[in-house]
Amino acid sequence: MSGWGRNNPQQARKTTWSAEEAKEKIAAFCAYQERCIWDVRRKLFEKGISGAKEEELIQFLLKEKFLDEERFSRAFARGKFRLKKWGRNRIRMELKMRQIPEPLIRKGLAEIDPVGYYDTLLGEAEKKWEKTKESDPYKKRFKVVGYLMQRGFEQDLVQEAIDSLL
């Protein structure tokens, strides 16, 4: 919240949407970036809209193509891989948390180029290997593998990448 609302309590931020403004606001929310139904439900709950009105708004968004879970899944997987350098496991977990169906998760993960994926893994492994200050090579390897697994890369690919560094 900006400082203005905090310093002027009588002008505090509006926390609920009226039925009229909800359609316009939620459409703008979805137009700004790709969203999934879970994101929209969470936003509507925050703004005090639930039940039949919530379902009506979601159906409107689906019909008008503001919401498309396959499109969301593909964009999410591409973005998190390219920008945050997440592995497939982490992306899969995040999509499951957002209640995306498994077939759509597979379509999203198919957006990731296997060659680029392995190159990214090698780059991340190399960076972490150089940064890790550990004299014992076994401990250093353990730390780097743990880091890459936490980022969502598959264990067999992580082992292969680490072996290629040594």
CSV table of N, CA and C in Angstrom, one decimal:
chain,number,residue,atom,x,y,z
A,1,MET,N,0.8,-1.2,0.0
A,1,MET,CA,0.0,0.0,0.0
A,1,MET,C,0.9,1.2,0.0
A,2,SER,N,0.5,2.2,-0.8
A,2,SER,CA,1.3,3.4,-0.8
A,2,SER,C,1.2,4.2,0.5
A,3,GLY,N,2.1,5.1,0.7
A,3,GLY,CA,2.2,5.9,1.9
A,3,GLY,C,1.0,6.8,2.0
A,4,TRP,N,0.4,7.2,0.9
A,4,TRP,CA,-0.8,8.1,0.9
A,4,TRP,C,-1.9,7.5,1.7
A,5,GLY,N,-2.3,6.2,1.4
A,5,GLY,CA,-3.4,5.6,2.1
A,5,GLY,C,-3.1,5.4,3.6
A,6,ARG,N,-1.9,5.2,3.9
A,6,ARG,CA,-1.5,5.0,5.3
A,6,ARG,C,-1.6,6.3,6.1
A,7,ASN,N,-1.2,7.4,5.5
A,7,ASN,CA,-1.2,8.7,6.1
A,7,ASN,C,-2.6,9.4,6.2
A,8,ASN,N,-3.5,8.9,5.4
A,8,ASN,CA,-4.8,9.5,5.3
A,8,ASN,C,-5.9,8.4,5.6
A,9,PRO,N,-6.1,8.0,6.8
A,9,PRO,CA,-7.0,6.9,7.1
A,9,PRO,C,-8.4,7.0,6.6
A,10,GLN,N,-8.9,8.3,6.5
A,10,GLN,CA,-10.2,8.5,6.0
A,10,GLN,C,-10.3,8.2,4.5
A,11,GLN,N,-9.2,8.2,3.8
A,11,GLN,CA,-9.1,7.9,2.4
A,11,GLN,C,-8.4,6.5,2.1
A,12,ALA,N,-8.6,5.6,3.1
A,12,ALA,CA,-8.0,4.3,3.0
A,12,ALA,C,-8.5,3.6,1.7
A,13,ARG,N,-7.7,2.6,1.3
A,13,ARG,CA,-7.9,1.9,0.1
A,13,ARG,C,-9.2,1.1,0.2
A,14,LYS,N,-10.0,1.1,-0.9
A,14,LYS,CA,-11.2,0.4,-1.0
A,14,LYS,C,-10.9,-1.1,-1.0
A,15,THR,N,-11.6,-1.9,-0.2
A,15,THR,CA,-11.2,-3.3,-0.1
A,15,THR,C,-12.2,-4.2,-0.8
A,16,THR,N,-13.3,-3.8,-1.2
A,16,THR,CA,-14.3,-4.6,-1.9
A,16,THR,C,-14.7,-3.9,-3.2
A,17,TRP,N,-15.2,-4.8,-4.1
A,17,TRP,CA,-15.7,-4.3,-5.4
A,17,TRP,C,-17.2,-4.4,-5.4
A,18,SER,N,-17.8,-3.5,-6.0
A,18,SER,CA,-19.3,-3.6,-6.3
A,18,SER,C,-19.5,-4.6,-7.4
A,19,ALA,N,-20.7,-5.1,-7.6
A,19,ALA,CA,-21.0,-6.0,-8.7
A,19,ALA,C,-20.7,-5.4,-10.0
A,20,GLU,N,-21.0,-4.1,-10.2
A,20,GLU,CA,-20.8,-3.4,-11.4
A,20,GLU,C,-19.3,-3.3,-11.8
A,21,GLU,N,-18.5,-2.9,-10.9
A,21,GLU,CA,-17.1,-2.6,-11.2
A,21,GLU,C,-16.3,-3.9,-11.2
A,22,ALA,N,-16.8,-5.0,-10.7
A,22,ALA,CA,-16.1,-6.3,-10.6
A,22,ALA,C,-15.8,-6.8,-12.0
A,23,LYS,N,-16.7,-6.8,-12.9
A,23,LYS,CA,-16.5,-7.3,-14.2
A,23,LYS,C,-15.4,-6.6,-15.0
A,24,GLU,N,-15.5,-5.3,-14.9
A,24,GLU,CA,-14.5,-4.4,-15.5
A,24,GLU,C,-13.1,-4.6,-14.9
A,25,LYS,N,-13.0,-4.6,-13.6
A,25,LYS,CA,-11.8,-4.7,-12.9
A,25,LYS,C,-11.1,-6.1,-13.1
A,26,ILE,N,-11.9,-7.2,-13.0
A,26,ILE,CA,-11.4,-8.5,-13.2
A,26,ILE,C,-10.9,-8.8,-14.6
A,27,ALA,N,-11.6,-8.1,-15.6
A,27,ALA,CA,-11.2,-8.3,-17.0
A,27,ALA,C,-9.8,-7.6,-17.2
A,28,ALA,N,-9.7,-6.4,-16.5
A,28,ALA,CA,-8.4,-5.7,-16.6
A,28,ALA,C,-7.3,-6.5,-15.9
A,29,PHE,N,-7.6,-7.1,-14.8
A,29,PHE,CA,-6.7,-8.0,-14.1
A,29,PHE,C,-6.2,-9.1,-15.0
A,30,CYS,N,-7.1,-9.7,-15.8
A,30,CYS,CA,-6.7,-10.8,-16.6
A,30,CYS,C,-6.0,-10.3,-17.9
A,31,ALA,N,-6.4,-9.1,-18.4
A,31,ALA,CA,-5.8,-8.6,-19.6
A,31,ALA,C,-4.3,-8.1,-19.4
A,32,TYR,N,-4.0,-7.8,-18.1
A,32,TYR,CA,-2.6,-7.3,-17.8
A,32,TYR,C,-1.6,-8.4,-18.0
A,33,GLN,N,-1.9,-9.6,-17.6
A,33,GLN,CA,-1.0,-10.7,-17.8
A,33,GLN,C,-1.8,-12.0,-17.8
A,34,GLU,N,-1.2,-13.1,-18.2
A,34,GLU,CA,-2.0,-14.4,-18.2
A,34,GLU,C,-2.3,-14.8,-16.8
A,35,ARG,N,-3.5,-15.2,-16.6
A,35,ARG,CA,-4.0,-15.6,-15.3
A,35,ARG,C,-4.6,-17.0,-15.4
A,36,CYS,N,-4.8,-17.7,-14.3
A,36,CYS,CA,-5.5,-19.0,-14.3
A,36,CYS,C,-6.7,-18.7,-13.4
A,37,ILE,N,-7.6,-19.7,-13.4
A,37,ILE,CA,-8.9,-19.6,-12.7
A,37,ILE,C,-8.6,-19.5,-11.2
A,38,TRP,N,-7.5,-20.2,-10.7
A,38,TRP,CA,-7.2,-20.1,-9.3
A,38,TRP,C,-6.8,-18.7,-8.9
A,39,ASP,N,-6.0,-18.0,-9.8
A,39,ASP,CA,-5.6,-16.6,-9.5
A,39,ASP,C,-6.8,-15.7,-9.4
A,40,VAL,N,-7.8,-15.9,-10.3
A,40,VAL,CA,-9.0,-15.1,-10.4
A,40,VAL,C,-9.8,-15.3,-9.1
A,41,ARG,N,-10.0,-16.6,-8.8
A,41,ARG,CA,-10.8,-16.9,-7.6
A,41,ARG,C,-10.2,-16.2,-6.3
A,42,ARG,N,-8.9,-16.3,-6.2
A,42,ARG,CA,-8.2,-15.7,-5.1
A,42,ARG,C,-8.4,-14.2,-5.1
A,43,LYS,N,-8.3,-13.5,-6.2
A,43,LYS,CA,-8.5,-12.1,-6.3
A,43,LYS,C,-10.0,-11.7,-6.0
A,44,LEU,N,-10.9,-12.5,-6.5
A,44,LEU,CA,-12.3,-12.2,-6.2
A,44,LEU,C,-12.6,-12.4,-4.7
A,45,PHE,N,-12.0,-13.4,-4.1
A,45,PHE,CA,-12.2,-13.6,-2.7
A,45,PHE,C,-11.7,-12.4,-1.9
A,46,GLU,N,-10.5,-11.9,-2.3
A,46,GLU,CA,-9.9,-10.8,-1.6
A,46,GLU,C,-10.8,-9.5,-1.7
A,47,LYS,N,-11.5,-9.4,-2.8
A,47,LYS,CA,-12.4,-8.3,-3.0
A,47,LYS,C,-13.8,-8.5,-2.6
A,48,GLY,N,-14.1,-9.6,-1.9
A,48,GLY,CA,-15.4,-9.9,-1.3
A,48,GLY,C,-16.4,-10.4,-2.2
A,49,ILE,N,-16.0,-11.1,-3.3
A,49,ILE,CA,-17.0,-11.6,-4.2
A,49,ILE,C,-16.9,-13.1,-4.2
A,50,SER,N,-18.0,-13.8,-4.0
A,50,SER,CA,-18.0,-15.3,-4.0
A,50,SER,C,-19.3,-15.8,-4.4
A,51,GLY,N,-19.4,-17.1,-4.5
A,51,GLY,CA,-20.7,-17.8,-4.8
A,51,GLY,C,-21.1,-17.6,-6.3
A,52,ALA,N,-22.3,-17.4,-6.5
A,52,ALA,CA,-22.9,-17.3,-7.9
A,52,ALA,C,-22.2,-16.2,-8.7
A,53,LYS,N,-22.0,-15.1,-8.1
A,53,LYS,CA,-21.4,-13.9,-8.8
A,53,LYS,C,-20.0,-14.3,-9.2
A,54,GLU,N,-19.2,-15.0,-8.4
A,54,GLU,CA,-17.9,-15.4,-8.7
A,54,GLU,C,-17.9,-16.4,-10.0
A,55,GLU,N,-18.8,-17.3,-9.9
A,55,GLU,CA,-18.9,-18.3,-11.1
A,55,GLU,C,-19.4,-17.5,-12.4
A,56,GLU,N,-20.2,-16.6,-12.2
A,56,GLU,CA,-20.7,-15.8,-13.4
A,56,GLU,C,-19.5,-15.0,-14.0
A,57,LEU,N,-18.7,-14.4,-13.2
A,57,LEU,CA,-17.6,-13.7,-13.7
A,57,LEU,C,-16.5,-14.6,-14.3
A,58,ILE,N,-16.3,-15.8,-13.7
A,58,ILE,CA,-15.4,-16.7,-14.3
A,58,ILE,C,-15.9,-17.2,-15.7
A,59,GLN,N,-17.1,-17.5,-15.8
A,59,GLN,CA,-17.7,-17.9,-17.1
A,59,GLN,C,-17.6,-16.8,-18.1
A,60,PHE,N,-17.8,-15.6,-17.7
A,60,PHE,CA,-17.6,-14.4,-18.6
A,60,PHE,C,-16.2,-14.4,-19.1
A,61,LEU,N,-15.2,-14.5,-18.2
A,61,LEU,CA,-13.8,-14.4,-18.6
A,61,LEU,C,-13.4,-15.5,-19.5
A,62,LEU,N,-13.9,-16.7,-19.3
A,62,LEU,CA,-13.6,-17.9,-20.1
A,62,LEU,C,-14.3,-17.7,-21.5
A,63,LYS,N,-15.5,-17.2,-21.6
A,63,LYS,CA,-16.2,-17.0,-22.8
A,63,LYS,C,-15.5,-15.9,-23.7
A,64,GLU,N,-15.1,-14.9,-23.0
A,64,GLU,CA,-14.4,-13.8,-23.7
A,64,GLU,C,-12.9,-14.0,-23.9
A,65,LYS,N,-12.4,-15.1,-23.6
A,65,LYS,CA,-11.0,-15.5,-23.7
A,65,LYS,C,-10.0,-14.7,-22.9
A,66,PHE,N,-10.5,-14.1,-21.8
A,66,PHE,CA,-9.6,-13.4,-20.9
A,66,PHE,C,-8.8,-14.5,-20.1
A,67,LEU,N,-9.5,-15.6,-19.9
A,67,LEU,CA,-8.9,-16.8,-19.2
A,67,LEU,C,-8.8,-17.9,-20.1
A,68,ASP,N,-7.6,-18.6,-20.1
A,68,ASP,CA,-7.4,-19.8,-20.9
A,68,ASP,C,-6.3,-20.5,-20.2
A,69,GLU,N,-6.6,-21.6,-19.5
A,69,GLU,CA,-5.6,-22.3,-18.7
A,69,GLU,C,-4.5,-22.9,-19.5
A,70,GLU,N,-4.8,-23.4,-20.7
A,70,GLU,CA,-3.7,-23.9,-21.6
A,70,GLU,C,-2.7,-22.8,-21.9
A,71,ARG,N,-3.2,-21.7,-22.3
A,71,ARG,CA,-2.4,-20.5,-22.6
A,71,ARG,C,-1.6,-20.1,-21.4
A,72,PHE,N,-2.3,-20.1,-20.2
A,72,PHE,CA,-1.6,-19.7,-19.0
A,72,PHE,C,-0.4,-20.7,-18.7
A,73,SER,N,-0.7,-22.0,-18.8
A,73,SER,CA,0.3,-23.0,-18.5
A,73,SER,C,1.5,-22.8,-19.4
A,74,ARG,N,1.3,-22.6,-20.7
A,74,ARG,CA,2.4,-22.5,-21.6
A,74,ARG,C,3.2,-21.2,-21.3
A,75,ALA,N,2.5,-20.1,-21.1
A,75,ALA,CA,3.2,-18.8,-20.8
A,75,ALA,C,4.0,-18.9,-19.4
A,76,PHE,N,3.3,-19.6,-18.4
A,76,PHE,CA,4.0,-19.7,-17.1
A,76,PHE,C,5.2,-20.5,-17.2
A,77,ALA,N,5.2,-21.7,-17.9
A,77,ALA,CA,6.3,-22.5,-18.0
A,77,ALA,C,7.5,-21.8,-18.8
A,78,ARG,N,7.1,-21.2,-19.9
A,78,ARG,CA,8.2,-20.4,-20.7
A,78,ARG,C,8.8,-19.3,-19.8
A,79,GLY,N,8.0,-18.6,-19.1
A,79,GLY,CA,8.5,-17.4,-18.4
A,79,GLY,C,9.3,-17.8,-17.2
A,80,LYS,N,8.9,-18.8,-16.4
A,80,LYS,CA,9.6,-19.2,-15.2
A,80,LYS,C,10.9,-19.8,-15.6
A,81,PHE,N,10.9,-20.6,-16.7
A,81,PHE,CA,12.2,-21.2,-17.2
A,81,PHE,C,13.1,-20.1,-17.7
A,82,ARG,N,12.7,-19.2,-18.6
A,82,ARG,CA,13.5,-18.2,-19.2
A,82,ARG,C,14.0,-17.2,-18.2
A,83,LEU,N,13.1,-16.7,-17.4
A,83,LEU,CA,13.5,-15.6,-16.5
A,83,LEU,C,14.0,-16.0,-15.1
A,84,LYS,N,13.4,-17.0,-14.5
A,84,LYS,CA,13.8,-17.4,-13.2
A,84,LYS,C,14.7,-18.6,-13.2
A,85,LYS,N,14.9,-19.2,-14.4
A,85,LYS,CA,15.7,-20.4,-14.6
A,85,LYS,C,15.3,-21.5,-13.6
A,86,TRP,N,13.9,-21.8,-13.6
A,86,TRP,CA,13.4,-22.9,-12.8
A,86,TRP,C,13.5,-24.1,-13.7
A,87,GLY,N,13.6,-25.3,-13.0
A,87,GLY,CA,13.5,-26.6,-13.7
A,87,GLY,C,12.1,-27.1,-13.8
A,88,ARG,N,12.0,-28.2,-14.6
A,88,ARG,CA,10.6,-28.7,-14.8
A,88,ARG,C,9.9,-29.1,-13.6
A,89,ASN,N,10.6,-29.7,-12.6
A,89,ASN,CA,9.9,-30.1,-11.4
A,89,ASN,C,9.3,-28.9,-10.6
A,90,ARG,N,10.0,-27.9,-10.5
A,90,ARG,CA,9.5,-26.7,-9.8
A,90,ARG,C,8.3,-26.1,-10.5
A,91,ILE,N,8.4,-26.0,-11.9
A,91,ILE,CA,7.3,-25.5,-12.7
A,91,ILE,C,6.1,-26.3,-12.5
A,92,ARG,N,6.3,-27.6,-12.6
A,92,ARG,CA,5.2,-28.6,-12.4
A,92,ARG,C,4.5,-28.4,-11.0
A,93,MET,N,5.3,-28.3,-10.0
A,93,MET,CA,4.7,-28.1,-8.6
A,93,MET,C,3.9,-26.8,-8.5
A,94,GLU,N,4.4,-25.7,-9.1
A,94,GLU,CA,3.7,-24.4,-9.1
A,94,GLU,C,2.4,-24.5,-9.8
A,95,LEU,N,2.4,-25.2,-11.0
A,95,LEU,CA,1.2,-25.3,-11.8
A,95,LEU,C,0.2,-26.2,-11.0
A,96,LYS,N,0.6,-27.2,-10.4
A,96,LYS,CA,-0.3,-28.1,-9.6
A,96,LYS,C,-0.9,-27.3,-8.4
A,97,MET,N,-0.1,-26.4,-7.8
A,97,MET,CA,-0.6,-25.6,-6.7
A,97,MET,C,-1.7,-24.7,-7.2
A,98,ARG,N,-1.6,-24.2,-8.5
A,98,ARG,CA,-2.6,-23.4,-9.1
A,98,ARG,C,-3.8,-24.2,-9.7
A,99,GLN,N,-3.8,-25.5,-9.4
A,99,GLN,CA,-4.9,-26.4,-9.8
A,99,GLN,C,-5.1,-26.5,-11.3
A,100,ILE,N,-3.9,-26.5,-12.0
A,100,ILE,CA,-4.0,-26.7,-13.5
A,100,ILE,C,-4.0,-28.2,-13.7
A,101,PRO,N,-4.9,-28.7,-14.6
A,101,PRO,CA,-4.9,-30.2,-14.9
A,101,PRO,C,-3.6,-30.7,-15.5
A,102,GLU,N,-3.3,-32.0,-15.2
A,102,GLU,CA,-2.1,-32.6,-15.6
A,102,GLU,C,-1.8,-32.5,-17.1
A,103,PRO,N,-2.9,-32.8,-18.0
A,103,PRO,CA,-2.6,-32.6,-19.4
A,103,PRO,C,-2.1,-31.2,-19.8
A,104,LEU,N,-2.7,-30.2,-19.2
A,104,LEU,CA,-2.2,-28.8,-19.5
A,104,LEU,C,-0.8,-28.6,-19.0
A,105,ILE,N,-0.5,-29.2,-17.8
A,105,ILE,CA,0.8,-29.0,-17.3
A,105,ILE,C,1.8,-29.6,-18.3
A,106,ARG,N,1.5,-30.8,-18.8
A,106,ARG,CA,2.4,-31.4,-19.8
A,106,ARG,C,2.6,-30.5,-21.1
A,107,LYS,N,1.5,-29.9,-21.5
A,107,LYS,CA,1.6,-29.0,-22.7
A,107,LYS,C,2.4,-27.8,-22.4
A,108,GLY,N,2.3,-27.3,-21.1
A,108,GLY,CA,3.2,-26.2,-20.7
A,108,GLY,C,4.6,-26.5,-20.7
A,109,LEU,N,4.9,-27.7,-20.1
A,109,LEU,CA,6.3,-28.1,-20.0
A,109,LEU,C,6.9,-28.5,-21.4
A,110,ALA,N,6.1,-28.8,-22.4
A,110,ALA,CA,6.5,-29.1,-23.7
A,110,ALA,C,7.1,-27.8,-24.4
A,111,GLU,N,6.7,-26.7,-23.9
A,111,GLU,CA,7.2,-25.4,-24.4
A,111,GLU,C,8.7,-25.2,-24.2
A,112,ILE,N,9.3,-25.9,-23.2
A,112,ILE,CA,10.7,-25.8,-22.9
A,112,ILE,C,11.5,-26.6,-23.8
A,113,ASP,N,12.5,-25.9,-24.5
A,113,ASP,CA,13.4,-26.6,-25.5
A,113,ASP,C,14.4,-27.5,-24.7
A,114,PRO,N,14.5,-28.8,-25.0
A,114,PRO,CA,15.4,-29.6,-24.2
A,114,PRO,C,16.8,-29.2,-24.3
A,115,VAL,N,17.3,-28.7,-25.4
A,115,VAL,CA,18.7,-28.3,-25.6
A,115,VAL,C,18.9,-27.1,-24.7
A,116,GLY,N,18.0,-26.1,-24.8
A,116,GLY,CA,18.1,-24.9,-24.0
A,116,GLY,C,18.0,-25.2,-22.5
A,117,TYR,N,17.2,-26.2,-22.2
A,117,TYR,CA,17.0,-26.6,-20.8
A,117,TYR,C,18.3,-27.1,-20.2
A,118,TYR,N,19.0,-28.0,-21.0
A,118,TYR,CA,20.3,-28.6,-20.5
A,118,TYR,C,21.4,-27.5,-20.4
A,119,ASP,N,21.4,-26.6,-21.4
A,119,ASP,CA,22.4,-25.5,-21.4
A,119,ASP,C,22.2,-24.6,-20.2
A,120,THR,N,20.9,-24.3,-19.9
A,120,THR,CA,20.6,-23.5,-18.7
A,120,THR,C,21.1,-24.2,-17.4
A,121,LEU,N,20.8,-25.5,-17.3
A,121,LEU,CA,21.2,-26.3,-16.2
A,121,LEU,C,22.7,-26.3,-16.0
A,122,LEU,N,23.5,-26.5,-17.2
A,122,LEU,CA,24.9,-26.4,-17.1
A,122,LEU,C,25.4,-25.0,-16.6
A,123,GLY,N,24.8,-24.0,-17.1
A,123,GLY,CA,25.2,-22.6,-16.8
A,123,GLY,C,24.9,-22.4,-15.3
A,124,GLU,N,23.8,-22.8,-14.8
A,124,GLU,CA,23.5,-22.6,-13.4
A,124,GLU,C,24.4,-23.5,-12.5
A,125,ALA,N,24.7,-24.7,-12.9
A,125,ALA,CA,25.6,-25.5,-12.2
A,125,ALA,C,27.0,-24.9,-12.1
A,126,GLU,N,27.5,-24.4,-13.2
A,126,GLU,CA,28.8,-23.8,-13.3
A,126,GLU,C,28.9,-22.6,-12.4
A,127,LYS,N,27.8,-21.7,-12.4
A,127,LYS,CA,27.8,-20.5,-11.6
A,127,LYS,C,27.8,-20.9,-10.1
A,128,LYS,N,27.0,-21.8,-9.7
A,128,LYS,CA,26.9,-22.2,-8.3
A,128,LYS,C,28.2,-22.9,-7.9
A,129,TRP,N,28.8,-23.7,-8.8
A,129,TRP,CA,30.1,-24.4,-8.5
A,129,TRP,C,31.2,-23.3,-8.1
A,130,GLU,N,31.2,-22.3,-9.0
A,130,GLU,CA,32.2,-21.2,-8.8
A,130,GLU,C,32.0,-20.4,-7.5
A,131,LYS,N,30.7,-20.2,-7.2
A,131,LYS,CA,30.4,-19.4,-6.0
A,131,LYS,C,30.5,-20.1,-4.7
A,132,THR,N,30.4,-21.5,-4.7
A,132,THR,CA,30.4,-22.2,-3.5
A,132,THR,C,31.8,-22.3,-2.9
A,133,LYS,N,32.0,-21.8,-1.7
A,133,LYS,CA,33.3,-21.8,-1.0
A,133,LYS,C,33.3,-23.0,-0.1
A,134,GLU,N,33.9,-24.1,-0.6
A,134,GLU,CA,34.0,-25.3,0.2
A,134,GLU,C,35.2,-26.1,-0.3
A,135,SER,N,36.1,-26.5,0.7
A,135,SER,CA,37.3,-27.1,0.3
A,135,SER,C,37.1,-28.6,0.0
A,136,ASP,N,36.2,-29.2,0.8
A,136,ASP,CA,35.9,-30.7,0.6
A,136,ASP,C,35.1,-30.8,-0.7
A,137,PRO,N,35.6,-31.5,-1.7
A,137,PRO,CA,34.8,-31.7,-3.0
A,137,PRO,C,33.5,-32.4,-2.8
A,138,TYR,N,33.4,-33.3,-1.9
A,138,TYR,CA,32.1,-34.1,-1.7
A,138,TYR,C,31.1,-33.1,-1.1
A,139,LYS,N,31.4,-32.3,-0.2
A,139,LYS,CA,30.5,-31.3,0.4
A,139,LYS,C,30.1,-30.3,-0.6
A,140,LYS,N,31.1,-29.9,-1.4
A,140,LYS,CA,30.8,-28.9,-2.4
A,140,LYS,C,29.8,-29.4,-3.5
A,141,ARG,N,30.0,-30.7,-3.9
A,141,ARG,CA,29.1,-31.3,-4.8
A,141,ARG,C,27.7,-31.5,-4.2
A,142,PHE,N,27.6,-31.9,-3.0
A,142,PHE,CA,26.4,-32.0,-2.3
A,142,PHE,C,25.6,-30.7,-2.2
A,143,LYS,N,26.3,-29.6,-2.0
A,143,LYS,CA,25.6,-28.3,-1.9
A,143,LYS,C,25.1,-27.9,-3.3
A,144,VAL,N,25.9,-28.1,-4.3
A,144,VAL,CA,25.5,-27.7,-5.7
A,144,VAL,C,24.4,-28.5,-6.1
A,145,VAL,N,24.4,-29.8,-5.9
A,145,VAL,CA,23.3,-30.7,-6.3
A,145,VAL,C,22.0,-30.3,-5.5
A,146,GLY,N,22.1,-30.0,-4.3
A,146,GLY,CA,21.0,-29.6,-3.5
A,146,GLY,C,20.4,-28.3,-4.0
A,147,TYR,N,21.2,-27.4,-4.4
A,147,TYR,CA,20.8,-26.1,-4.9
A,147,TYR,C,20.0,-26.3,-6.2
A,148,LEU,N,20.6,-27.1,-7.1
A,148,LEU,CA,20.0,-27.3,-8.4
A,148,LEU,C,18.6,-28.1,-8.3
A,149,MET,N,18.6,-29.1,-7.4
A,149,MET,CA,17.4,-29.8,-7.1
A,149,MET,C,16.3,-28.9,-6.6
A,150,GLN,N,16.7,-27.9,-5.7
A,150,GLN,CA,15.7,-27.0,-5.2
A,150,GLN,C,15.2,-26.1,-6.3
A,151,ARG,N,16.0,-25.8,-7.3
A,151,ARG,CA,15.5,-25.0,-8.4
A,151,ARG,C,14.6,-25.8,-9.4
A,152,GLY,N,14.5,-27.1,-9.1
A,152,GLY,CA,13.5,-27.9,-9.9
A,152,GLY,C,14.1,-28.7,-11.0
A,153,PHE,N,15.4,-28.9,-11.1
A,153,PHE,CA,16.0,-29.7,-12.1
A,153,PHE,C,16.0,-31.2,-11.7
A,154,GLU,N,15.9,-32.1,-12.7
A,154,GLU,CA,15.8,-33.5,-12.4
A,154,GLU,C,17.1,-34.0,-11.9
A,155,GLN,N,17.1,-35.0,-11.0
A,155,GLN,CA,18.3,-35.5,-10.4
A,155,GLN,C,19.3,-36.1,-11.4
A,156,ASP,N,18.8,-36.9,-12.3
A,156,ASP,CA,19.7,-37.5,-13.3
A,156,ASP,C,20.4,-36.4,-14.1
A,157,LEU,N,19.7,-35.4,-14.5
A,157,LEU,CA,20.3,-34.3,-15.3
A,157,LEU,C,21.3,-33.5,-14.5
A,158,VAL,N,21.0,-33.3,-13.2
A,158,VAL,CA,21.9,-32.6,-12.3
A,158,VAL,C,23.2,-33.4,-12.2
A,159,GLN,N,23.1,-34.7,-11.9
A,159,GLN,CA,24.3,-35.5,-11.8
A,159,GLN,C,25.2,-35.4,-13.0
A,160,GLU,N,24.5,-35.5,-14.2
A,160,GLU,CA,25.2,-35.5,-15.4
A,160,GLU,C,25.9,-34.1,-15.6
A,161,ALA,N,25.2,-33.1,-15.3
A,161,ALA,CA,25.8,-31.7,-15.4
A,161,ALA,C,27.0,-31.6,-14.5
A,162,ILE,N,26.9,-32.0,-13.2
A,162,ILE,CA,28.0,-31.9,-12.3
A,162,ILE,C,29.2,-32.7,-12.7
A,163,ASP,N,28.9,-33.9,-13.2
A,163,ASP,CA,30.0,-34.8,-13.7
A,163,ASP,C,30.7,-34.1,-14.9
A,164,SER,N,30.0,-33.4,-15.7
A,164,SER,CA,30.7,-32.7,-16.9
A,164,SER,C,31.5,-31.6,-16.4
A,165,LEU,N,31.2,-31.0,-15.3
A,165,LEU,CA,32.1,-29.9,-14.7
A,165,LEU,C,33.4,-30.4,-14.2
A,166,LEU,N,33.4,-31.6,-13.7
A,166,LEU,CA,34.6,-32.1,-13.0
A,166,LEU,C,35.6,-32.7,-14.0
